[in-house]
PDB file of C-alpha atoms in Angstrom:
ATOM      1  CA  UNK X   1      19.269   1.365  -0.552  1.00  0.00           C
ATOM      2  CA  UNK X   2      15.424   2.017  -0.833  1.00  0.00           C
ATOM      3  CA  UNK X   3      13.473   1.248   2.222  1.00  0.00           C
ATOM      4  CA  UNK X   4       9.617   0.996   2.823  1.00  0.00           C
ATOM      5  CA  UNK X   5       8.492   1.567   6.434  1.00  0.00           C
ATOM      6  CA  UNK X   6       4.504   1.081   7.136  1.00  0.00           C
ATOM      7  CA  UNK X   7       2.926   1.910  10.214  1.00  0.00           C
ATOM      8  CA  UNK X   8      -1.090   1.693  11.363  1.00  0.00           C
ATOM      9  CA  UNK X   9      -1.682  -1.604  11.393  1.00  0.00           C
ATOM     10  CA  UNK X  10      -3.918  -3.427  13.864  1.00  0.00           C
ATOM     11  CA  UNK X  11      -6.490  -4.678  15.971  1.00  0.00           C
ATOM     12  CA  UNK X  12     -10.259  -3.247  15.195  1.00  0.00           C
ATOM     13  CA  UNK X  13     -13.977  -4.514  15.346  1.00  0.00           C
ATOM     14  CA  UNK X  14     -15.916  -5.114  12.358  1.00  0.00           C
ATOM     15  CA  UNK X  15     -17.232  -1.857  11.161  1.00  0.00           C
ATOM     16  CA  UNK X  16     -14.261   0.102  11.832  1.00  0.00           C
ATOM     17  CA  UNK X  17     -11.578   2.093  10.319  1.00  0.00           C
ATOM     18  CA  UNK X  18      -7.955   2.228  10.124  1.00  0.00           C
ATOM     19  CA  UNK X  19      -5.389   4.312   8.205  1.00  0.00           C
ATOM     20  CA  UNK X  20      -2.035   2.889   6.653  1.00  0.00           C
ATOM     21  CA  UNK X  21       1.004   4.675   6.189  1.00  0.00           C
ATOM     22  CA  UNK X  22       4.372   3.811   3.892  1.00  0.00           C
ATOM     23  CA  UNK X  23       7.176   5.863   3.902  1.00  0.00           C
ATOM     24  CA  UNK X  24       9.661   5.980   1.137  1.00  0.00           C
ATOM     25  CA  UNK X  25      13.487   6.640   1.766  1.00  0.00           C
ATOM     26  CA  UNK X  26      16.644   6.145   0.318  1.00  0.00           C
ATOM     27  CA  UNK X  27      18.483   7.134  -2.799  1.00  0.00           C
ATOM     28  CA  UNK X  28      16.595   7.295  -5.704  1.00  0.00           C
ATOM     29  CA  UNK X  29      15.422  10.369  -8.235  1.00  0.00           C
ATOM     30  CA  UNK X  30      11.791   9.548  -8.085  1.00  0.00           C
ATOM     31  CA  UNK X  31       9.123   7.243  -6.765  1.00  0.00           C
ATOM     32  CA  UNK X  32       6.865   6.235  -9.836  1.00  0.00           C
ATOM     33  CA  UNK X  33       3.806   4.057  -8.995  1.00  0.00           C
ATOM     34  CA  UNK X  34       3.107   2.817  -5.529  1.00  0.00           C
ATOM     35  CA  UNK X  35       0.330   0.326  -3.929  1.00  0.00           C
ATOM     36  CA  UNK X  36      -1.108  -1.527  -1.136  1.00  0.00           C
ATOM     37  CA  UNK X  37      -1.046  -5.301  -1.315  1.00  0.00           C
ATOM     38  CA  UNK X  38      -2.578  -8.082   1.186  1.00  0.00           C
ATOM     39  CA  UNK X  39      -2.037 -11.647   1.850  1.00  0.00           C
ATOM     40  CA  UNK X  40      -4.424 -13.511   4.374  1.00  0.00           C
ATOM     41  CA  UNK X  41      -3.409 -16.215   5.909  1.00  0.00           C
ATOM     42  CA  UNK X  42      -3.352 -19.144   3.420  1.00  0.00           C
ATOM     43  CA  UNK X  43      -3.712 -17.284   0.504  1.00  0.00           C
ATOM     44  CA  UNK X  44      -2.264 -15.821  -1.959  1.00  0.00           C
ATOM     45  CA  UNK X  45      -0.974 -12.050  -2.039  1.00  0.00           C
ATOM     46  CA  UNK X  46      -3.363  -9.875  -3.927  1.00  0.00           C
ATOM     47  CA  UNK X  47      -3.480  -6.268  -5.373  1.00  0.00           C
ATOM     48  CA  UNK X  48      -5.591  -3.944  -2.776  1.00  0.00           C
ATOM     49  CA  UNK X  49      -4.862  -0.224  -4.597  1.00  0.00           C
ATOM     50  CA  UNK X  50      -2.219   1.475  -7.133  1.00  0.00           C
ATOM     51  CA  UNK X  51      -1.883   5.199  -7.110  1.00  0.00           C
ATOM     52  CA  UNK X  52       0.611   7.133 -10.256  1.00  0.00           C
ATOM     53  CA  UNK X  53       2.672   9.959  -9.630  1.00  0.00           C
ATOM     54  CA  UNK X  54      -0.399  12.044 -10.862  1.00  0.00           C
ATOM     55  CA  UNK X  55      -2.559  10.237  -8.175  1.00  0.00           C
ATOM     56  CA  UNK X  56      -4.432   8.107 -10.653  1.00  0.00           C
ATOM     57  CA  UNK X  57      -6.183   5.057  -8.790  1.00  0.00           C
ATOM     58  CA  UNK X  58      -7.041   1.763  -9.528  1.00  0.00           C
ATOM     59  CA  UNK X  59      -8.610  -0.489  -6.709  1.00  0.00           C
ATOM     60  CA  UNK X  60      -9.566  -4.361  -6.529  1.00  0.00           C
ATOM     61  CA  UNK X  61     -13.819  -4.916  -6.863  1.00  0.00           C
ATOM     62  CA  UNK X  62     -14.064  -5.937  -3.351  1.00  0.00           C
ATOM     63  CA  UNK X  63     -12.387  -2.905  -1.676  1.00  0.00           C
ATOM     64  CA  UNK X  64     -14.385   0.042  -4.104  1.00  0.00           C
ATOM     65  CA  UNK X  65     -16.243   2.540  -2.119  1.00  0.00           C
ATOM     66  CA  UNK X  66     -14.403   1.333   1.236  1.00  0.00           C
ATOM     67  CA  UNK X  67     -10.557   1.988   1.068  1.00  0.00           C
ATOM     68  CA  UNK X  68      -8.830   5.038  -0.672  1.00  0.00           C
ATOM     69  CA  UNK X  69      -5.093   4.972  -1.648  1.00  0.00           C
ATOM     70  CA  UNK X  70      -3.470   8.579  -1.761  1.00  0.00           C
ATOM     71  CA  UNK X  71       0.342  10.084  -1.723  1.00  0.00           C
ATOM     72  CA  UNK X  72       1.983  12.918  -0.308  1.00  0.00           C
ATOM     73  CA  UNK X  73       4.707  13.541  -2.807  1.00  0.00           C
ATOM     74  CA  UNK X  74       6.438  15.683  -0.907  1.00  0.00           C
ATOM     75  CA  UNK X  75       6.371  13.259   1.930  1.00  0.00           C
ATOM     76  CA  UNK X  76       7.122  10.219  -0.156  1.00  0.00           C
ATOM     77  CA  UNK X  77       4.246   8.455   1.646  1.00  0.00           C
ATOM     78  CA  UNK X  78       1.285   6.355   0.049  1.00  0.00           C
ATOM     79  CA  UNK X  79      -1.633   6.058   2.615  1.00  0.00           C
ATOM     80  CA  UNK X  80      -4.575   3.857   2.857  1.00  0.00           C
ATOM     81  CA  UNK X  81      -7.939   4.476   4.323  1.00  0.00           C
ATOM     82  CA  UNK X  82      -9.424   1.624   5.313  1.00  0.00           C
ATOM     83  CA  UNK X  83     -13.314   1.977   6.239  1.00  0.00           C
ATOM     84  CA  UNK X  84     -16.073  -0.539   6.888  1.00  0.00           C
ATOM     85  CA  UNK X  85     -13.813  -3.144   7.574  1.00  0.00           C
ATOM     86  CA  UNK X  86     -14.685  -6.369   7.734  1.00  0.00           C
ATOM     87  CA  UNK X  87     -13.127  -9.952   8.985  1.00  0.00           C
ATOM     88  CA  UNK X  88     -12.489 -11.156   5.354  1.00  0.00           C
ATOM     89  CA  UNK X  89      -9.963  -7.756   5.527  1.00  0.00           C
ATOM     90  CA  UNK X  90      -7.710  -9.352   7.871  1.00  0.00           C
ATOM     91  CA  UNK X  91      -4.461  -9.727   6.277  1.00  0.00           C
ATOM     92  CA  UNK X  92      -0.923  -8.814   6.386  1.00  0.00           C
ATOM     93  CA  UNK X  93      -0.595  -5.182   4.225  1.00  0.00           C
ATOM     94  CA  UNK X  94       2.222  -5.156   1.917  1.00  0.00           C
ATOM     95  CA  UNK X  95       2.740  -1.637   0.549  1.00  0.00           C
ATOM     96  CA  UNK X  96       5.148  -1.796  -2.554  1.00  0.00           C
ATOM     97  CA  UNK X  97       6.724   1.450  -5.059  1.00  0.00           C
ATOM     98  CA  UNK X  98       8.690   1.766  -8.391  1.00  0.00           C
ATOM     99  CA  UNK X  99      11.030   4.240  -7.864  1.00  0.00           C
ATOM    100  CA  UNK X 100      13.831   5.437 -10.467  1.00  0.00           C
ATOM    101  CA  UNK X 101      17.608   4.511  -9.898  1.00  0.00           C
ATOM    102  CA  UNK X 102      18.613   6.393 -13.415  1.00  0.00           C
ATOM    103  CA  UNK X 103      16.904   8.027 -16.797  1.00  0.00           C
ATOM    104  CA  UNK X 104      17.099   4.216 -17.770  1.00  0.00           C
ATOM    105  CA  UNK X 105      16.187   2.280 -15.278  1.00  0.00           C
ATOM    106  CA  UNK X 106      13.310   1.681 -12.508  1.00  0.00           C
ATOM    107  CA  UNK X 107      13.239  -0.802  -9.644  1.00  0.00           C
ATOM    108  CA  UNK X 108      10.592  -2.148  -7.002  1.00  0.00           C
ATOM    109  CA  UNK X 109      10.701  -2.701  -3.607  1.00  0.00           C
ATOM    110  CA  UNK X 110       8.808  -4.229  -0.663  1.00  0.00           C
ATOM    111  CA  UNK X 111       7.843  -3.199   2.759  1.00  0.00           C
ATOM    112  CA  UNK X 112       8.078  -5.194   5.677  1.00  0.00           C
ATOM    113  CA  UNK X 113       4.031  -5.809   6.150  1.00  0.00           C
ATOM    114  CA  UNK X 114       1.769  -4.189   8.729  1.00  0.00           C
ATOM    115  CA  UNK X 115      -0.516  -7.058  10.367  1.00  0.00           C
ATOM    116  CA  UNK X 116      -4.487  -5.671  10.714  1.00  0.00           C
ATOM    117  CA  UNK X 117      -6.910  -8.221  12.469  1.00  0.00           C
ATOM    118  CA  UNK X 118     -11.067  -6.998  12.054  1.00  0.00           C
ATOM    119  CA  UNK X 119     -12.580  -8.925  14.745  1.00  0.00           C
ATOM    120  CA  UNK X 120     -16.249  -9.872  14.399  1.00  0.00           C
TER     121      UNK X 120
END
């Protein structure tokens, strides 16, 4: 059983920063891509950042320049920067990975959500 377990969510002012962390553990032979997801209240979940196993990005318009996705491989942990937050960033933080189960065959799984409020 793979498990995702974020941590760093939270309360911060407008302005701010906060870092988000998602471990990966469990049996499995490799993690392939992972990502950071959001859903605000009311709306739908959307794609925040993706990061490969060579640490290729890919980010959403409106976070470019102000969060960066990275991995420790050796950690199995995908980490996002978040800087010059703003209100419209509150949202529950969903981080999500492949990961490989056999030569043939690659799965996904969830994590639990970390909450982060930006007040104003």
């Amino acid at each position: 059983q793979v498990q995702l377990v974020e941590s760093g969510g939270g309360l911060v002012q407008a302005g701010g920063s906060l870092r988000l962390s998602c471990a990966v553990s469990g049996s499995m032979i490799s993690i392939n891509d992972m990502g950071w997801y959001r859903q605000a209240p009311g709306k739908q979940r959307e794609l925040v950042a993706t990061i490969t196993t060579s640490s290729t990005t890919n980010y959403a318009d409106s976070m470019k320049g102000r969060f960066t996705i990275s991995r420790d491989n050796a950690k199995n942990t995908v980490y996002l920067q978040m800087n010059s937050l703003k209100p419209e960033d509150t949202a529950v933080y969903y981080c999500n990975a492949e990961y490989r189960v056999s030569p043939y065959e690659n799965r996904g799984v969830w994590g639990q959500g970390t909450l982060v409020i930006v007040s104003s």
